[in-house]
Coordinates of C-alpha atoms in Angstrom, one line a residue:
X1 CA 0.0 0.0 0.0
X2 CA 1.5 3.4 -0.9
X3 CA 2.1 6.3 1.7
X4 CA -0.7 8.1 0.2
X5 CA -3.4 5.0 0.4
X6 CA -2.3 4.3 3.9
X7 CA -3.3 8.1 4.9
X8 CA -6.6 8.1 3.3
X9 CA -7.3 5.0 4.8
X10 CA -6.3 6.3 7.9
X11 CA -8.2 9.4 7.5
X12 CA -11.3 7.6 6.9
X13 CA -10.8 5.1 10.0
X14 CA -10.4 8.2 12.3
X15 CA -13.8 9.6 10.5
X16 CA -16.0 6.6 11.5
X17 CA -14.4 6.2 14.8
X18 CA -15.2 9.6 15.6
X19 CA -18.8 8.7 13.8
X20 CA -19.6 5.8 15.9
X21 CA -17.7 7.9 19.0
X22 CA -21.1 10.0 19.4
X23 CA -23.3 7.3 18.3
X24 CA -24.3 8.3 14.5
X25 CA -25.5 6.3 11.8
X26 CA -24.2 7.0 8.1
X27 CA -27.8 8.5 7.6
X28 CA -27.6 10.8 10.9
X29 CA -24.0 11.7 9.6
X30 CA -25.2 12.9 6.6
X31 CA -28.5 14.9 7.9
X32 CA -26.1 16.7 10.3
X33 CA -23.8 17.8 7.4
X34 CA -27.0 18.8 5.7
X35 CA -28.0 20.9 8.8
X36 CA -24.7 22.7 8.1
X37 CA -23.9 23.0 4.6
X38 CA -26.4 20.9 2.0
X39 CA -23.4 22.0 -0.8
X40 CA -20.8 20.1 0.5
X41 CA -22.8 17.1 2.1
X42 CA -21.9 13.6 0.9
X43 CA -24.4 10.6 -0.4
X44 CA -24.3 7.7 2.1
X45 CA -22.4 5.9 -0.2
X46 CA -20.3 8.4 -0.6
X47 CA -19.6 9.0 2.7
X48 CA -19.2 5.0 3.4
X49 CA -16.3 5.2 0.7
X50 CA -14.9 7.9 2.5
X51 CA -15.1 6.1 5.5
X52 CA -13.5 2.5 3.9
X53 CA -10.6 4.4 2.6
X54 CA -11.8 4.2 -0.8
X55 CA -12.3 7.9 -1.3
X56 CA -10.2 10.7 -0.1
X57 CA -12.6 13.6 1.8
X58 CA -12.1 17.3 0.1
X59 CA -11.1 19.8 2.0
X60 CA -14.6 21.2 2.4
X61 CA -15.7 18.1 3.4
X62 CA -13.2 18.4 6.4
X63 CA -13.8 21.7 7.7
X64 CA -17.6 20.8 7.0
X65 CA -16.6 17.5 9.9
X66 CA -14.5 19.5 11.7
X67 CA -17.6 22.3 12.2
X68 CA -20.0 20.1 13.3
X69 CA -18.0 17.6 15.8
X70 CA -16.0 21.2 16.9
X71 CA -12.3 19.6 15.8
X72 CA -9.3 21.6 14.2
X73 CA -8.9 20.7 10.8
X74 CA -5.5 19.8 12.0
X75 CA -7.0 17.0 14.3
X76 CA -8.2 14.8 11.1
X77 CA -4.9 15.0 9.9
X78 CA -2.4 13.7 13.0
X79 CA -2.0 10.1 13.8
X80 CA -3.9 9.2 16.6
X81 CA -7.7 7.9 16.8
X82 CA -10.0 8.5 19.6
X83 CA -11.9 4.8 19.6
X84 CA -13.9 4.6 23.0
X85 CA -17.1 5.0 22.4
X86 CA -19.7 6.9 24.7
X87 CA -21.1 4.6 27.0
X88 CA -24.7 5.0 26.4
X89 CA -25.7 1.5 27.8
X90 CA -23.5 2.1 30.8
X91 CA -25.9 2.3 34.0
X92 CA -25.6 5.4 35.8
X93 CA -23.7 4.7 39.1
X94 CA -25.9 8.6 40.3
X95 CA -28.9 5.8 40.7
X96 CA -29.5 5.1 44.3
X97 CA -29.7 1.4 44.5
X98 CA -28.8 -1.3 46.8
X99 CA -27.5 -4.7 47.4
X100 CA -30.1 -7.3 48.0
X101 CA -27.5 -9.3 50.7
X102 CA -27.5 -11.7 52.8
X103 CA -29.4 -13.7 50.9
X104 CA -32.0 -15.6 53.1
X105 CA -33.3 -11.8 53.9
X106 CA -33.6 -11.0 50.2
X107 CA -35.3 -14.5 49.3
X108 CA -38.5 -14.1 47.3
X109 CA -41.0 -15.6 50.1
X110 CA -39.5 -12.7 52.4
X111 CA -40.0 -9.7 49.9
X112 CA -43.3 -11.5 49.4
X113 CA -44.3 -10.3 52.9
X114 CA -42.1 -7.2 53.6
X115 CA -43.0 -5.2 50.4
X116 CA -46.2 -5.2 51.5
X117 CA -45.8 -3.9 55.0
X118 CA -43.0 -1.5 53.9
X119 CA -45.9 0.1 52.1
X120 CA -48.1 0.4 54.4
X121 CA -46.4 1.9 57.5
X122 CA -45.1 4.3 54.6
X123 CA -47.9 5.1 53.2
X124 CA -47.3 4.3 49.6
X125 CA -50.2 3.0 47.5
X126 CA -49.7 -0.1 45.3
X127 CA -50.0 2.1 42.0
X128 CA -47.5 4.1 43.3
X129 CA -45.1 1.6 43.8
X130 CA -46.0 -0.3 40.6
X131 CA -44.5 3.4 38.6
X132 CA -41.9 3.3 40.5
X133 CA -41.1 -0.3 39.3
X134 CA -41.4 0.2 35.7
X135 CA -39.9 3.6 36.1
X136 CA -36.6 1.7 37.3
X137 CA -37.3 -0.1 34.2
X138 CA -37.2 2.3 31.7
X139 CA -34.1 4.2 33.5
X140 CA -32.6 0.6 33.4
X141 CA -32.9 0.3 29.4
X142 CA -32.3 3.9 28.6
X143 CA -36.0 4.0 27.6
X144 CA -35.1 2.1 25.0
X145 CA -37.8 -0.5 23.8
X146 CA -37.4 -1.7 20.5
X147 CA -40.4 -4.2 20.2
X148 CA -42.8 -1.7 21.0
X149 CA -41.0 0.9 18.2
X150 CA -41.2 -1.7 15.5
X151 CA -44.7 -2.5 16.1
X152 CA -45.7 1.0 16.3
X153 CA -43.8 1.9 13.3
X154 CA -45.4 -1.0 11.1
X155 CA -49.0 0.1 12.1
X156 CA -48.3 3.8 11.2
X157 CA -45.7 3.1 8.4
X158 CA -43.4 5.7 10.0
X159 CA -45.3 8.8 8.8
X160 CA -44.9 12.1 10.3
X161 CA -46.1 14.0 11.4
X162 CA -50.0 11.8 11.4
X163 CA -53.1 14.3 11.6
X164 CA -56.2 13.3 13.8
X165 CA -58.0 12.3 10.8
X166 CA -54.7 9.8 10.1
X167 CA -55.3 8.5 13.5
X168 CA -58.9 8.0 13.2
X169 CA -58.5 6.0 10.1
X170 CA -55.9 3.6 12.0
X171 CA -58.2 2.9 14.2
X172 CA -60.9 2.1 12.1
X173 CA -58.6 -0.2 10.2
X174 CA -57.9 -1.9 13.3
X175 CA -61.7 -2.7 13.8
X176 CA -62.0 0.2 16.3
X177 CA -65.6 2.6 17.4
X178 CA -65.4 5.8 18.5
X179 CA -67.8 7.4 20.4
X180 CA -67.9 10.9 22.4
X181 CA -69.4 11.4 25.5
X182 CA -69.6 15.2 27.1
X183 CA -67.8 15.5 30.7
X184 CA -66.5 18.8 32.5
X185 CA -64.2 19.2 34.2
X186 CA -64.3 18.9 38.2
X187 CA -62.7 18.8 41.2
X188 CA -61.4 15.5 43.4
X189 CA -58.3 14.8 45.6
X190 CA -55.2 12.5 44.7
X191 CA -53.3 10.3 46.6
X192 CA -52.0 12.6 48.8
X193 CA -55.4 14.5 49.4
X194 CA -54.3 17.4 47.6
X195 CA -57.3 19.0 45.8
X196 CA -57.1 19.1 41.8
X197 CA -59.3 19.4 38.6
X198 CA -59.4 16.7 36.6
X199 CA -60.8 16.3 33.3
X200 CA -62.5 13.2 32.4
X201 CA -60.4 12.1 28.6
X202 CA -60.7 8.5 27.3
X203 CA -61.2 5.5 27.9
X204 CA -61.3 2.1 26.1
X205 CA -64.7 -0.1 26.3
X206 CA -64.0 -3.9 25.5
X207 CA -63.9 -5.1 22.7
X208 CA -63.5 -2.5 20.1
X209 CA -65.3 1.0 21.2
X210 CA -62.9 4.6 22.2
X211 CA -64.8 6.7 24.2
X212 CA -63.4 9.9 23.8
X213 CA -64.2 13.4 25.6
X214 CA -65.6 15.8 23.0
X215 CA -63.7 18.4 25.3
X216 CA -60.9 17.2 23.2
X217 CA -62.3 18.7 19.7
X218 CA -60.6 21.5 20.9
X219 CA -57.1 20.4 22.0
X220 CA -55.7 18.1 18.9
X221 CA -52.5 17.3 19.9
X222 CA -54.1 15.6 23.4
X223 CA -56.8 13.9 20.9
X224 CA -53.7 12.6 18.9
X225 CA -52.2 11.1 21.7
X226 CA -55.3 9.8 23.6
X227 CA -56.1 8.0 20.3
X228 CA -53.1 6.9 19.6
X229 CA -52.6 5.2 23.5
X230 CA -56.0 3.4 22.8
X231 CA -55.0 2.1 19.7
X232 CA -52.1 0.3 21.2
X233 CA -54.3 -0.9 23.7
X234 CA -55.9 -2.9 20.6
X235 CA -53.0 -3.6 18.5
X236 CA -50.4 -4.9 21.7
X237 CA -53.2 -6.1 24.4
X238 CA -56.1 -7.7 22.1
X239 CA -58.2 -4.7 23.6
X240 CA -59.0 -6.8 26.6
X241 CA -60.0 -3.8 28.5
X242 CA -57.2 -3.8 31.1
X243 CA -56.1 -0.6 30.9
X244 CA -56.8 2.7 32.8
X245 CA -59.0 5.6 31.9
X246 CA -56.8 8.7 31.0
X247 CA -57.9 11.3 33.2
X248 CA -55.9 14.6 33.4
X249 CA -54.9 16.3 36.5
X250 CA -54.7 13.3 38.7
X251 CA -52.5 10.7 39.2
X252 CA -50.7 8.5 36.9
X253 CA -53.7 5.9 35.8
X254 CA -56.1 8.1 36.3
X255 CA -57.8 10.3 39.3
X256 CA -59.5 8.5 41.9
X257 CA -63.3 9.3 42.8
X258 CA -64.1 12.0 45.4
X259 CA -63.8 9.8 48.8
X260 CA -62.4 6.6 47.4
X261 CA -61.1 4.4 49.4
X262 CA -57.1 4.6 49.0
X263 CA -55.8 1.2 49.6
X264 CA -51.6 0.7 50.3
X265 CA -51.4 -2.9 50.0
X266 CA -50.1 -3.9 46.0
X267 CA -52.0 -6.6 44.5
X268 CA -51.3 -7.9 41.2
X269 CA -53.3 -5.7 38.9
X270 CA -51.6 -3.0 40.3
X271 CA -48.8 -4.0 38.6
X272 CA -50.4 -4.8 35.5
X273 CA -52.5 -2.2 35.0
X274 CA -49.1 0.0 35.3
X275 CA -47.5 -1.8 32.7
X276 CA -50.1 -1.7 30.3
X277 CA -50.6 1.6 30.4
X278 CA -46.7 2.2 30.4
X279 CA -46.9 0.3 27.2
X280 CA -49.6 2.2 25.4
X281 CA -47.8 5.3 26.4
X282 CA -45.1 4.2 25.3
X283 CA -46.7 3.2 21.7
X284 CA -48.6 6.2 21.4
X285 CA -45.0 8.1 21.4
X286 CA -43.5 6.1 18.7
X287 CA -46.6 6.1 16.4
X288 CA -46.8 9.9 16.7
X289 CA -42.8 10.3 16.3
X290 CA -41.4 7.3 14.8
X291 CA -37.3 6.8 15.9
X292 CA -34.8 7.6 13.0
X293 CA -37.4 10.1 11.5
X294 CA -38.2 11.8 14.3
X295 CA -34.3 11.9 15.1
X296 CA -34.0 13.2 11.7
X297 CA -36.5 16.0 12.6
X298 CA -34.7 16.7 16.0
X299 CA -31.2 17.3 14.5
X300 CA -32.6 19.6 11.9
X301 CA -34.1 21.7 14.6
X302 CA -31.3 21.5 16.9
X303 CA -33.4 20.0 19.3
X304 CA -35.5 22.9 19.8
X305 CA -38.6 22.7 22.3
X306 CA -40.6 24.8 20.1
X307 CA -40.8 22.6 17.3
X308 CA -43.7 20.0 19.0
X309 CA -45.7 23.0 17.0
X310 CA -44.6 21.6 14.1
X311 CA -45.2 17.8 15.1
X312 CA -48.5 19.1 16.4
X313 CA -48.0 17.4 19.4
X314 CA -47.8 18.2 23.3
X315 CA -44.6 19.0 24.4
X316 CA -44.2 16.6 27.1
X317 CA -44.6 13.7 24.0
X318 CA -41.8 15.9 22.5
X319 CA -39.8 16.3 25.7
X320 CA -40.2 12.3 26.5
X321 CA -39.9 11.0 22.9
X322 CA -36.5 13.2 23.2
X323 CA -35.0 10.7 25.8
X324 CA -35.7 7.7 24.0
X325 CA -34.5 8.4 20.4
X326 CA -31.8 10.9 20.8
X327 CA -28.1 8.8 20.0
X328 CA -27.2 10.3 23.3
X329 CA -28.8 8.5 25.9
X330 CA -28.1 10.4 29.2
X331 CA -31.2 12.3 29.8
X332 CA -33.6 13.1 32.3
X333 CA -37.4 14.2 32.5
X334 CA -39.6 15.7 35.0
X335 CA -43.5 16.5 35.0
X336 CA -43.9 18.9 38.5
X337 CA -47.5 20.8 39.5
X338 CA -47.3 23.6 42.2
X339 CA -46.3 23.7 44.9
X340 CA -43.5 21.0 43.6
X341 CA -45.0 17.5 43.5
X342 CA -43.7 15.3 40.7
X343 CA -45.9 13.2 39.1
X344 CA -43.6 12.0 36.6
X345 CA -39.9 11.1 36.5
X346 CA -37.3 9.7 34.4
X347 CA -33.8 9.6 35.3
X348 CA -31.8 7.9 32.0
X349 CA -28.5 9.7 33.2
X350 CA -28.8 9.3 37.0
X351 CA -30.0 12.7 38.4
X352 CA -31.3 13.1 41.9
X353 CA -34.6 13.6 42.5
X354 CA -34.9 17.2 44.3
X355 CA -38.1 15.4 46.0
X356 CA -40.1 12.5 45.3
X357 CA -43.1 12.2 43.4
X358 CA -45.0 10.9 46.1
X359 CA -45.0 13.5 48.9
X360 CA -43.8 17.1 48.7
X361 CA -40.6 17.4 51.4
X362 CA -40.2 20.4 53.6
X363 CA -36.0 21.3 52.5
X364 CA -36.5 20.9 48.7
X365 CA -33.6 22.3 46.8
X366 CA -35.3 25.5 45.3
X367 CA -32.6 26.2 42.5
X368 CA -33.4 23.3 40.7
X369 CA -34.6 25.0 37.1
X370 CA -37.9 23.0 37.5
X371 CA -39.1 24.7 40.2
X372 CA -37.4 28.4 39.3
X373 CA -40.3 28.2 36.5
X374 CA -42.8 26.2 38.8
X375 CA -42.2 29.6 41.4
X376 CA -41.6 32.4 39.2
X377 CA -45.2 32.8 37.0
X378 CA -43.6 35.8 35.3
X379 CA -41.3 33.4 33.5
X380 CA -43.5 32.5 30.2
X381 CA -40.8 31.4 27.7
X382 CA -38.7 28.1 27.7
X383 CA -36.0 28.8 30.4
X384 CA -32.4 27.2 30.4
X385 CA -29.9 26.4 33.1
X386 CA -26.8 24.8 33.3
X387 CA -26.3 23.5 37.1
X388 CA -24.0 21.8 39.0
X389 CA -25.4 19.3 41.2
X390 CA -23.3 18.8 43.9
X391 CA -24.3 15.5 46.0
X392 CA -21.3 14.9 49.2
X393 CA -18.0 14.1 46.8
X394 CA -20.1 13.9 43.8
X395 CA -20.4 16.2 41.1
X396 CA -22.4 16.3 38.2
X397 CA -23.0 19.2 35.2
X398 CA -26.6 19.1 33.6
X399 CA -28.3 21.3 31.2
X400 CA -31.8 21.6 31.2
X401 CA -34.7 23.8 29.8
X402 CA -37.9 24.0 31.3
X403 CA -41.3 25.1 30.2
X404 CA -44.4 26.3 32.0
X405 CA -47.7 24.7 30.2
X406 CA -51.5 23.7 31.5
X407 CA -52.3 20.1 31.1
X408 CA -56.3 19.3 29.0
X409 CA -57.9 20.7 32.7
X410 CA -56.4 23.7 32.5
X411 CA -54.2 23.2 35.5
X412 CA -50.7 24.9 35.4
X413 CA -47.8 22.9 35.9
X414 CA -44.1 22.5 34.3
X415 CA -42.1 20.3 32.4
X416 CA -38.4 19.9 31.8
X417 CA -35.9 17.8 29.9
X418 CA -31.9 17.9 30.8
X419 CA -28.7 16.1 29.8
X420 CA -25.9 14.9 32.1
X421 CA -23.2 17.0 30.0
X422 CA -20.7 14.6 31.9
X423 CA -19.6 11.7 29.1
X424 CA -20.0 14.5 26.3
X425 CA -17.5 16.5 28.0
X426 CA -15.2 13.6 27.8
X427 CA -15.9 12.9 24.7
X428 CA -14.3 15.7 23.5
X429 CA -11.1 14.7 25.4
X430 CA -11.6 17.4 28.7
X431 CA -10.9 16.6 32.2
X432 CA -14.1 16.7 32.9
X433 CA -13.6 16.6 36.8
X434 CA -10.6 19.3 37.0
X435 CA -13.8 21.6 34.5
X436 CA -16.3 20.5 37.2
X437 CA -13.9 21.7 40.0
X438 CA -13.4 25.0 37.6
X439 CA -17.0 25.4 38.1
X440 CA -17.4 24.8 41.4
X441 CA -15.0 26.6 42.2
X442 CA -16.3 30.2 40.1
X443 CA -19.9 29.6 41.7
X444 CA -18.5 29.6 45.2
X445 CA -17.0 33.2 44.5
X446 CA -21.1 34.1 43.1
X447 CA -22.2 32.1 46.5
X448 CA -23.8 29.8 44.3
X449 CA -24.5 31.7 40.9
X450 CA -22.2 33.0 37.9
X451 CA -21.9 33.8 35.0
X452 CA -18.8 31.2 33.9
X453 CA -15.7 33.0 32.1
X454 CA -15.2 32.7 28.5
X455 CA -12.5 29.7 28.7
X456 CA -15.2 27.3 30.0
X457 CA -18.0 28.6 28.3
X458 CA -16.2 28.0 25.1
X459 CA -15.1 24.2 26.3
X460 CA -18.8 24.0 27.1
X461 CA -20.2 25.0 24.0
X462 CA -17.6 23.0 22.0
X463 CA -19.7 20.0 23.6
X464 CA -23.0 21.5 23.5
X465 CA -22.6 22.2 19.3
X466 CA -21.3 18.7 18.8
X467 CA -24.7 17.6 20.5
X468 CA -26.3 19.8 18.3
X469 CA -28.7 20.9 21.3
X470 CA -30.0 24.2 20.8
X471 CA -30.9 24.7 24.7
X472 CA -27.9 23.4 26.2
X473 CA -25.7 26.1 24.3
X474 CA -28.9 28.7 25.8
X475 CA -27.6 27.4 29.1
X476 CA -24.4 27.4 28.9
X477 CA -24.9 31.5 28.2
X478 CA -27.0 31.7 30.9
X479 CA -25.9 32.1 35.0
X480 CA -24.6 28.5 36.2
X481 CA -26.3 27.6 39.6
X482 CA -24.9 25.0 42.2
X483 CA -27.9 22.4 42.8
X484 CA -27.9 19.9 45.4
X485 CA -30.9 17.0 46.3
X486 CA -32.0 18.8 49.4
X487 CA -31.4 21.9 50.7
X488 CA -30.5 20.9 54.4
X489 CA -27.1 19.9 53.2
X490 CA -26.9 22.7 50.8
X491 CA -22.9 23.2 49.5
X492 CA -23.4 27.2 49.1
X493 CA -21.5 29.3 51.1
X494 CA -24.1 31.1 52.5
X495 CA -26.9 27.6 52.8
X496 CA -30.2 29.2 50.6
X497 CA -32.3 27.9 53.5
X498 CA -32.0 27.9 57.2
X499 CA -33.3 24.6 58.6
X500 CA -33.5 24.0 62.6
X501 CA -30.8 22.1 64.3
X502 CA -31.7 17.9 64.1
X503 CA -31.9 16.0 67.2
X504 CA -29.3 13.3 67.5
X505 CA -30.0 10.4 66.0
X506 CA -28.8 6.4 65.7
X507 CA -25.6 7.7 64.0
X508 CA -24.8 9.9 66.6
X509 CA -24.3 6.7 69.1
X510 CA -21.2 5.6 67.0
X511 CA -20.2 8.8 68.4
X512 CA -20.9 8.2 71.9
X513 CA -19.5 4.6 71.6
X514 CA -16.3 5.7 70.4
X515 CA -16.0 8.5 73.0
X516 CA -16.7 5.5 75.8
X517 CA -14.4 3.5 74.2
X518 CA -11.5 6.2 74.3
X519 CA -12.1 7.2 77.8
X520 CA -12.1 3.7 78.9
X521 CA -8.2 3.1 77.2
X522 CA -7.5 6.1 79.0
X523 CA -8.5 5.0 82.3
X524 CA -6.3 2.3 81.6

């Protein structure tokens, strides 16, 4: 082979590894260059020549690479390759978790019987525990569900975006009735005896009839979606009827009747009911936003919040379709309604939870960008933030944008989507924990806040341009704020909240015992 062969073969090695480095496809390759410059963009095959060693890249082509993975030109012409890819399968060690040992404590007939009673001297309700189950699940896989995709995707033949009308025929395909019924909206109590309005949506009568709220005539993109979730109950279940009602403003699986009785022990529909409607949820997404098209869609518009107006969808489908077909899998999602409860979670790249979704806690951390928006009504427009969650020894760099919205009863609440910037960062060959100390280290002289100098911010935005994330470079402009699970051990200088003194507890009789213990050697 002759010195010039080995160097575009060379060349084109280091091209796909840095391809395959941040997870691309030949066809996401190519929509990205066409995002940049459509003149210079290769074919496919073009670029898979290119990539073989069997075509030498122009110069355009390179700078046209170099601008959209943030490289020198000089970098695609040294001799070393960068061949780790990012570890999107990788679990997140940020997950709490535990290890189920010894084993005759963890056995299955013990669990059997202490599940139950953990429950209820806690107070949590068997649907509550069955979300948090299958919400494990999903963080577990990275929301990824492939099965589900390709069935979705052969009932809708990946069309986008699918009008009502598109919907409507589906279902009629499928051997599907619909039939509207007229119910206001009103006002019950959830779970944790909060008072809410809750609108009355959809529900699926076995064997083949939708009933569908005409309340919904007037709000599409929640027509689109409640459709579409009933039609998987059809096409994945048989339409055996085991499936909740969809009720806004409640609790996930619907709002309970005014004075129901609320029962904490989990019995097996519980679980089943969870999952089925997990899986219809999950359907309805990726019939209304099928994967690699979708992605397609995404990367032209940088990932921008705005465009679910152009999908003609809510944004929370946009905001939680996001996590689950972006190549980058370290994401995170959360639902809240005033004054700060969650009602739904995903944690793909291992955030804390500022507070559960079950109970609203009295030290939540209130600089969480979430809950800025959930507090500050004067904030209309999608708001980003780049924060450092700082967790004990553990530190962490998200950025997130957050947007305040009313769910089909009119209640106010807030939704937000966030990477962990983390594995990017590295990606790009940074330090990332002598940039995370940087950081920390510039919002402690802002006692908490700043505004990061220009060196960082321009490391930053390298990674947030080669993720072609239009909100993460918004946040990376904006003021950085130090974040931290709950605000009793809050890291700022000055702590944001002042929280009474605890009463000793058991880990204060370690203490005691070893101050016995010293004494007594003294004595001696």
């Amino acid at each position: 082979m002759s010195s010039l062969n080995r160097k575009i073969h060379f060349l084109g090695t280091k091209i796909r590894s840095l391809r395959k480095l941040h997870g691309l496809t030949l066809e996401d390759m190519v929509v990205r260059c066409m995002q940049v410059d459509d003149k210079n963009t290769p074919s496919i095959s073009y670029l898979s020549l290119i990539e073989t060693g069997r075509r030498n890249p122009s110069e355009n082509l390179l700078l046209l690479l170099s601008q959209i993975f943030q490289k020198d030109l000089e970098w695609f012409l040294d001799d070393t390759i960068q061949d780790e890819p990012l570890e999107n399968n990788k679990t997140d060690s940020n997950i709490d978790s535990m290890s189920l040992e010894p084993n005759f404590l963890f056995s299955k007939e013990i669990l059997e019987s202490a599940i139950p009673a953990v429950l209820s001297q806690t107070g949590t309700s068997g649907r509550q525990f069955a979300h948090i189950l299958i919400r494990s699940y999903q963080e577990k896989n990275k929301n990824q569900f492939p099965d589900i995709e390709r069935i979705a995707e052969e009932v809708g033949d990946k069309r986008m975006p699918l009008s009502v009308e598109d919907i409507m025929d589906l279902c009629v395909y499928h051997g599907l009735k619909i039939k509207w019924f007229k119910s206001e909206r009103f006002s019950t109590s959830d779970d944790s005896g909060r008072v809410i309005k809750t609108l009355f949506r959809s529900f699926y009568d076995t064997p083949n009839i939708l009933y569908l709220n005409k309340e919904l005539k007037n709000q599409p993109a929640r027509l689109k979606y409640d459709l579409a979730c009933l039609l998987g109950h059809k096409i994945l279940h048989n339409g055996d009827g085991i499936l909740s009602s969809h009720a806004t403003g409640g609790v996930i699986g619907g709002s309970p009747k005014p004075f129901e009785h609320k029962s904490s022990h989990i019995q097996q529909k519980d679980i089943l009911y969870a999952w089925r409607d997990f899986e219809c949820s999950f359907f309805a997404g990726a019939l209304l936003c099928p994967k690699v098209p979708f992605r397609h869609f995404l990367n032209r518009e940088s990932y921008s919040i705005s465009s679910f107006k152009k999908m003609k969808i809510t944004p929370s489908v946009l905001m939680r379709r996001m996590t689950s077909v972006s190549t980058y899998k370290h994401w995170h999602y959360f639902d809240a309604y005033p004054p700060g409860y969650l009602r739904a979670v995903y944690r793909g790249n291992g955030v804390s939870i500022p507070w559960g979704n079950m109970r609203l806690v009295t030290d939540p951390c209130k600089h969480w960008s979430i809950f800025k928006v959930l507090n500050n009504t004067k904030i209309k427009k999608p708001y980003s933030q780049l924060s450092l969650l700082k967790d004990e020894d553990r530190q962490s760099l998200y950025a997130s944008v957050s947007i305040r919205t009313r769910d089909a009863a009119k209640n106010p609440h807030v939704i937000s989507t966030g990477i962990d910037l983390g594995p990017a960062i590295e990606s790009q060959g940074l330090d990332k924990d002598e940039l995370f100390n940087d950081i920390y280290s510039s919002c402690l002289g802002g006692n908490g806040d700043i505004l990061l100098n220009e060196t960082i911010r321009n490391q930053l935005l390298k990674v947030a341009r080669t993720l072609n994330i239009s909100w993460a470079e918004d946040a990376i402009d904006n003021t950085c704020s130090i974040i931290c699970p709950r605000s009793t051990n809050c890291p700022r200088p000055n702590s944001c909240e002042k929280h009474p003194s605890s009463n000793k507890n058991f880990s204060w009789l370690n203490e005691i015992k070893s101050e016995i213990i010293k004494k007594g050697r003294k004595r001696k």
